[in-house]
Short mmCIF file of C-alpha atoms in Angstrom, two decimals:
data_model
loop_
_atom_site.label_atom_id
_atom_site.label_comp_id
_atom_site.label_asym_id
_atom_site.label_seq_id
_atom_site.Cartn_x
_atom_site.Cartn_y
_atom_site.Cartn_z
CA MET A 1 -61.37 10.36 31.62
CA SER A 2 -60.04 7.42 29.67
CA THR A 3 -56.86 7.59 27.62
CA PRO A 4 -57.56 8.23 23.93
CA VAL A 5 -57.19 5.12 21.83
CA PRO A 6 -54.73 6.60 19.28
CA ALA A 7 -52.34 7.77 22.01
CA ARG A 8 -52.41 4.37 23.70
CA HIS A 9 -51.83 2.62 20.39
CA ASP A 10 -48.88 4.87 19.60
CA ALA A 11 -47.34 4.17 23.01
CA LEU A 12 -47.66 0.43 22.58
CA GLN A 13 -46.24 0.61 19.07
CA GLN A 14 -43.26 2.67 20.24
CA SER A 15 -42.57 0.25 23.10
CA GLY A 16 -42.63 -2.68 20.71
CA SER A 17 -40.21 -1.04 18.31
CA GLU A 18 -37.80 -0.29 21.16
CA THR A 19 -37.60 -3.95 22.17
CA ALA A 20 -37.16 -5.09 18.57
CA ARG A 21 -34.08 -3.02 17.84
CA PRO A 22 -30.95 -5.17 17.43
CA GLY A 23 -27.79 -4.33 19.34
CA LEU A 24 -24.44 -3.51 17.82
CA LEU A 25 -23.09 -7.07 18.05
CA PRO A 26 -25.78 -8.70 15.87
CA ARG A 27 -25.56 -5.80 13.44
CA VAL A 28 -21.79 -6.17 13.10
CA THR A 29 -22.17 -9.93 12.66
CA ALA A 30 -24.72 -9.39 9.89
CA GLU A 31 -22.38 -6.96 8.16
CA ALA A 32 -19.51 -9.44 8.31
CA PHE A 33 -21.59 -12.31 6.94
CA GLY A 34 -23.11 -10.16 4.19
CA SER A 35 -19.67 -8.90 3.16
CA PHE A 36 -18.41 -12.48 3.10
CA PHE A 37 -21.22 -13.46 0.72
CA LEU A 38 -20.72 -10.43 -1.54
CA THR A 39 -16.96 -10.95 -1.82
CA LEU A 40 -17.32 -14.68 -2.37
CA ALA A 41 -19.73 -14.13 -5.25
CA GLY A 42 -18.07 -10.99 -6.62
CA LEU A 43 -14.60 -12.55 -6.78
CA GLY A 44 -15.49 -16.22 -7.16
CA VAL A 45 -17.61 -15.97 -10.31
CA PRO A 46 -15.04 -14.06 -12.41
CA LEU A 47 -12.17 -16.02 -10.83
CA PHE A 48 -13.46 -19.29 -12.25
CA SER A 49 -14.70 -17.83 -15.55
CA ILE A 50 -13.31 -15.55 -18.24
CA PRO A 51 -14.36 -11.97 -17.37
CA GLN A 52 -12.39 -10.46 -20.26
CA SER A 53 -14.60 -12.20 -22.84
CA SER A 54 -17.89 -12.17 -20.95
CA PRO A 55 -18.05 -9.91 -17.86
CA LEU A 56 -21.85 -9.81 -17.72
CA PRO A 57 -22.30 -13.01 -15.63
CA ALA A 58 -19.88 -11.72 -13.00
CA ALA A 59 -21.64 -8.36 -12.81
CA LEU A 60 -25.06 -9.97 -12.53
CA ALA A 61 -23.84 -12.38 -9.87
CA ALA A 62 -22.46 -9.54 -7.78
CA GLY A 63 -25.65 -7.50 -8.16
CA LEU A 64 -27.87 -10.43 -7.24
CA ALA A 65 -25.65 -11.16 -4.24
CA VAL A 66 -26.13 -7.58 -3.03
CA THR A 67 -29.91 -7.87 -3.38
CA ALA A 68 -30.04 -11.25 -1.63
CA ALA A 69 -27.80 -10.12 1.24
CA MET A 70 -29.80 -6.93 1.79
CA LEU A 71 -33.07 -8.84 1.80
CA ALA A 72 -31.67 -11.38 4.27
CA PHE A 73 -29.81 -9.10 6.69
CA GLY A 74 -31.02 -5.59 5.95
CA HIS A 75 -33.52 -5.71 8.81
CA VAL A 76 -30.64 -6.39 11.23
CA SER A 77 -27.86 -4.01 10.20
CA GLY A 78 -29.26 -1.93 7.37
CA GLY A 79 -27.44 -4.00 4.74
CA HIS A 80 -24.40 -1.82 4.02
CA PHE A 81 -21.77 -4.51 3.29
CA ASN A 82 -19.54 -1.78 1.87
CA PRO A 83 -17.37 0.77 3.74
CA ALA A 84 -18.32 3.37 1.15
CA ILE A 85 -22.02 3.00 1.94
CA THR A 86 -21.27 3.17 5.66
CA ALA A 87 -19.20 6.33 5.13
CA GLY A 88 -22.08 7.86 3.20
CA HIS A 89 -24.47 7.07 6.05
CA LEU A 90 -22.03 8.60 8.55
CA LEU A 91 -21.75 11.88 6.68
CA ALA A 92 -25.48 11.92 6.02
CA GLY A 93 -26.07 11.73 9.78
CA ARG A 94 -27.74 8.30 9.70
CA ILE A 95 -25.19 6.36 11.78
CA ARG A 96 -22.90 7.19 14.68
CA ALA A 97 -19.11 7.18 14.32
CA GLY A 98 -18.56 4.26 16.70
CA ALA A 99 -21.03 2.04 14.87
CA ALA A 100 -19.61 3.11 11.50
CA ALA A 101 -16.10 2.06 12.56
CA ALA A 102 -17.41 -1.31 13.78
CA TYR A 103 -19.29 -1.80 10.51
CA ALA A 104 -16.17 -1.07 8.43
CA GLY A 105 -14.08 -3.49 10.47
CA ALA A 106 -16.68 -6.23 10.09
CA GLN A 107 -16.98 -5.62 6.34
CA LEU A 108 -13.22 -5.87 5.91
CA ALA A 109 -13.05 -9.04 8.00
CA GLY A 110 -15.85 -10.67 6.01
CA GLY A 111 -14.20 -9.77 2.71
CA LEU A 112 -10.82 -11.12 3.82
CA LEU A 113 -12.35 -14.41 4.97
CA ALA A 114 -14.11 -14.86 1.63
CA ALA A 115 -10.91 -14.13 -0.30
CA LEU A 116 -9.04 -16.57 1.94
CA ALA A 117 -11.61 -19.27 1.20
CA LEU A 118 -11.26 -18.70 -2.55
CA TYR A 119 -7.48 -18.71 -2.26
CA GLY A 120 -7.69 -22.05 -0.45
CA VAL A 121 -9.81 -23.47 -3.26
CA LEU A 122 -7.27 -22.30 -5.83
CA ARG A 123 -4.47 -24.02 -3.94
CA THR A 124 -6.28 -27.35 -4.29
CA LEU A 125 -6.66 -27.11 -8.10
CA PRO A 126 -3.86 -29.00 -9.89
CA GLY A 127 -4.17 -26.92 -13.05
CA ILE A 128 -3.26 -23.66 -11.29
CA ALA A 129 0.45 -23.36 -10.55
CA ASP A 130 0.36 -19.91 -8.91
CA SER A 131 -2.71 -18.96 -6.92
CA ARG A 132 -1.62 -15.33 -6.56
CA THR A 133 -1.30 -14.93 -10.30
CA ALA A 134 -4.81 -16.32 -10.67
CA PHE A 135 -6.07 -13.73 -8.16
CA ASP A 136 -4.49 -11.01 -10.30
CA THR A 137 -7.22 -11.59 -12.89
CA VAL A 138 -9.94 -10.35 -10.49
CA THR A 139 -7.96 -7.67 -8.64
CA ALA A 140 -8.56 -3.99 -9.37
CA GLY A 141 -5.74 -2.21 -11.14
CA PHE A 142 -4.81 0.64 -13.45
CA GLY A 143 -2.13 1.29 -16.05
CA GLU A 144 -0.55 -1.93 -17.23
CA HIS A 145 -2.76 -3.88 -14.82
CA SER A 146 -5.96 -2.56 -16.42
CA ILE A 147 -7.65 -4.51 -19.19
CA ILE A 148 -7.79 -1.41 -21.39
CA GLN A 149 -4.64 0.21 -19.93
CA ALA A 150 -6.76 2.84 -18.15
CA PRO A 151 -4.61 5.53 -16.47
CA LEU A 152 -4.83 6.47 -12.81
CA ALA A 153 -6.97 9.55 -13.46
CA ALA A 154 -9.62 7.57 -15.32
CA VAL A 155 -9.82 4.91 -12.64
CA LEU A 156 -10.05 7.50 -9.86
CA LEU A 157 -12.87 9.31 -11.61
CA LEU A 158 -14.87 6.16 -12.34
CA GLU A 159 -14.47 4.84 -8.80
CA MET A 160 -15.63 8.12 -7.28
CA ILE A 161 -18.61 8.47 -9.61
CA GLY A 162 -19.65 4.84 -9.25
CA ALA A 163 -19.45 4.87 -5.45
CA ALA A 164 -21.35 8.16 -5.28
CA ILE A 165 -24.15 6.72 -7.42
CA ILE A 166 -24.42 3.54 -5.34
CA VAL A 167 -24.48 5.48 -2.06
CA ALA A 168 -27.03 7.96 -3.44
CA VAL A 169 -29.30 5.14 -4.60
CA PHE A 170 -28.99 3.47 -1.19
CA LEU A 171 -29.69 6.63 0.79
CA GLY A 172 -32.53 7.62 -1.51
CA THR A 173 -34.38 4.30 -1.34
CA ALA A 174 -33.52 2.92 2.09
CA GLY A 175 -34.45 6.14 3.86
CA ARG A 176 -38.15 5.86 3.01
CA ASP A 177 -40.40 4.03 5.47
CA ASN A 178 -43.07 3.20 2.89
CA ASN A 179 -41.12 1.52 0.11
CA GLY A 180 -37.48 1.40 1.24
CA ARG A 181 -37.71 -2.10 2.69
CA SER A 182 -38.37 -3.66 -0.71
CA ALA A 183 -37.05 -1.04 -3.11
CA ALA A 184 -33.57 -0.59 -1.62
CA PRO A 185 -32.25 -4.15 -2.18
CA VAL A 186 -33.49 -4.22 -5.77
CA ALA A 187 -32.37 -0.68 -6.62
CA VAL A 188 -28.93 -1.05 -5.05
CA GLY A 189 -28.39 -4.51 -6.54
CA LEU A 190 -29.31 -3.38 -10.04
CA SER A 191 -27.22 -0.24 -9.76
CA PHE A 192 -24.24 -2.22 -8.56
CA ALA A 193 -24.60 -4.76 -11.36
CA VAL A 194 -24.73 -2.05 -14.03
CA LEU A 195 -21.75 -0.16 -12.63
CA LEU A 196 -19.76 -3.34 -12.09
CA GLN A 197 -20.27 -4.21 -15.74
CA LEU A 198 -18.46 -0.97 -16.53
CA GLY A 199 -15.86 -1.52 -13.83
CA LEU A 200 -14.96 -5.02 -14.98
CA SER A 201 -14.43 -3.77 -18.51
CA VAL A 202 -12.04 -1.04 -17.33
CA GLY A 203 -9.97 -2.76 -14.66
CA ASN A 204 -12.02 -4.87 -12.22
CA LEU A 205 -13.23 -1.76 -10.41
CA PRO A 206 -15.16 -3.00 -7.34
CA PHE A 207 -16.65 0.27 -5.94
CA ASN A 208 -16.13 -1.41 -2.56
CA PRO A 209 -12.97 -0.80 -0.46
CA ALA A 210 -13.42 -4.04 1.51
CA ARG A 211 -13.53 -6.16 -1.62
CA ALA A 212 -10.59 -4.26 -3.14
CA VAL A 213 -8.41 -4.86 -0.09
CA ALA A 214 -9.44 -8.51 0.17
CA SER A 215 -8.44 -9.29 -3.42
CA ALA A 216 -5.22 -7.27 -3.19
CA VAL A 217 -4.01 -9.21 -0.14
CA PHE A 218 -4.01 -12.51 -2.05
CA SER A 219 -2.69 -11.12 -5.35
CA SER A 220 0.83 -10.36 -6.54
CA GLY A 221 2.89 -7.55 -5.04
CA TRP A 222 1.75 -4.88 -7.49
CA ALA A 223 -1.82 -5.05 -6.14
CA ALA A 224 -0.87 -3.78 -2.69
CA GLY A 225 0.75 -0.72 -4.24
CA GLN A 226 -2.39 0.18 -6.17
CA ALA A 227 -4.97 -0.76 -3.53
CA TRP A 228 -5.05 2.75 -2.04
CA VAL A 229 -6.79 4.03 -5.16
CA PHE A 230 -9.70 1.65 -4.69
CA VAL A 231 -10.00 2.59 -1.03
CA VAL A 232 -9.69 6.36 -1.22
CA ALA A 233 -11.65 7.01 -4.42
CA PRO A 234 -14.92 5.26 -3.42
CA LEU A 235 -14.78 6.85 0.04
CA VAL A 236 -14.47 10.29 -1.57
CA GLY A 237 -17.43 9.56 -3.83
CA ALA A 238 -19.43 8.28 -0.85
CA ALA A 239 -18.57 11.41 1.12
CA VAL A 240 -19.93 13.61 -1.66
CA ALA A 241 -23.19 11.66 -1.80
CA GLY A 242 -23.52 11.63 1.99
CA LEU A 243 -22.97 15.37 2.30
CA VAL A 244 -25.49 16.05 -0.45
CA PHE A 245 -28.14 14.03 1.37
CA ARG A 246 -27.21 15.70 4.64
CA SER A 247 -27.85 19.08 3.01
CA PHE A 248 -31.40 17.94 2.27
CA GLY A 249 -32.03 18.23 6.01
CA GLY A 250 -33.79 14.86 6.22
CA ALA A 251 -37.14 16.43 5.33
CA SER A 252 -39.86 14.12 4.10
CA THR A 253 -42.30 14.98 1.39
CA ALA A 254 -44.82 16.05 4.03
CA GLY A 255 -42.33 18.39 5.68
CA ALA A 256 -41.77 16.23 8.76
CA PRO A 257 -38.22 15.30 9.79
CA VAL A 258 -37.04 11.80 8.98
CA GLN A 259 -35.50 9.92 11.90
CA SER A 260 -31.92 8.65 11.58
CA GLU A 261 -32.04 4.87 11.54
CA VAL A 262 -29.24 2.56 10.49
CA PRO A 263 -31.38 -0.51 9.64
CA ALA A 264 -33.35 1.42 7.04
CA VAL A 265 -34.03 -1.82 5.16
CA GLY A 266 -36.66 -3.45 7.35
CA GLY A 267 -35.36 -2.46 10.79
CA ALA A 268 -34.59 0.33 13.25
CA ASP A 269 -31.31 1.41 14.84
CA ASN A 270 -30.63 2.11 18.49
CA ALA A 271 -29.99 5.67 17.37
CA ALA A 272 -33.63 6.17 16.32
CA GLY A 273 -34.96 9.51 17.42
CA LEU A 274 -31.99 11.46 16.04
CA GLU A 275 -32.85 13.70 13.14
CA SER A 276 -30.79 13.31 10.00
CA GLY A 277 -27.78 15.56 10.33
CA GLY A 278 -28.45 16.26 14.02
CA PRO A 279 -26.06 15.82 16.97
CA GLU A 280 -25.42 12.38 18.45
CA ALA A 281 -27.64 11.53 21.40
CA ASP A 282 -25.17 9.27 23.18
CA GLY A 283 -21.38 9.28 23.61
CA GLU A 284 -19.03 6.72 22.16
CA ALA A 285 -19.01 4.93 25.53
CA SER A 286 -22.57 3.78 24.85
CA GLU A 287 -21.38 2.00 21.71
CA ALA A 288 -18.97 -0.15 23.72
CA ARG A 289 -21.62 -0.90 26.35
CA GLU A 290 -24.13 -1.72 23.61
CA PHE A 291 -21.61 -4.10 21.97
CA PHE A 292 -21.02 -6.21 25.09
CA GLU A 293 -24.57 -6.10 26.40
CA GLY A 294 -26.09 -6.98 23.03
CA GLY A 295 -28.05 -3.75 22.73
CA ARG A 296 -30.18 -1.64 25.03
CA ARG A 297 -33.67 -2.90 25.69
#
């Protein structure tokens, strides 16, 4: 008896998807490059303009950068480019802890390199006497360092709510096989642009720990003392969104379980086959082997 055509087709399709999955190294590289682009646009546009009088161009630039980066690299890494989004995926059961840590490190490195490049440009401009003071204008702050003198409580609340919304939008759109590949970059980019418009008006709130740390490193001394707020608050908001999506159980509209895949925007993760919220299939040792071997084939 011959093998049924549908079964053979499914087997060939599964084999092809296995060979197409990127390893951890290319995914981490994509995260670093995407974070570099986002930080360069998110800090560079307001740095060389006047965000206090017209913050809309900076917000639009950052949102468009998110959309462009997700469209370009989402099929490789999933297009997080933000430790808060990665934390949300981790708690939602869509990424393993080892990969999440590697993603966060790459995002921070990309953000720092972009801030360093902008700082180098500032040092070459004869009209700017103090490059660190110039960086203060785009660095997140509260109290006397906020445009509207927003207190710590207000900034904490806005950062948590904004990060939770961004992570929820990402998880809600990128986790759908049918429309997530095109909807996620647009939805996340627009959401980020709208929230950043609010954040810039309050105190340069970035809703991105990597970008917050990158700008604080090259700013005056006060920024380092306030940076913890813009790291902890968005991670807390992301954790709330991730746990909420984990409680959904990963069920699709048809009642079938949705597989946990990191590259939800046009790709598939090596962890495919895990159900959302389920136990990890491999130990952390596999992450290290995957990193140096370039992924399992």
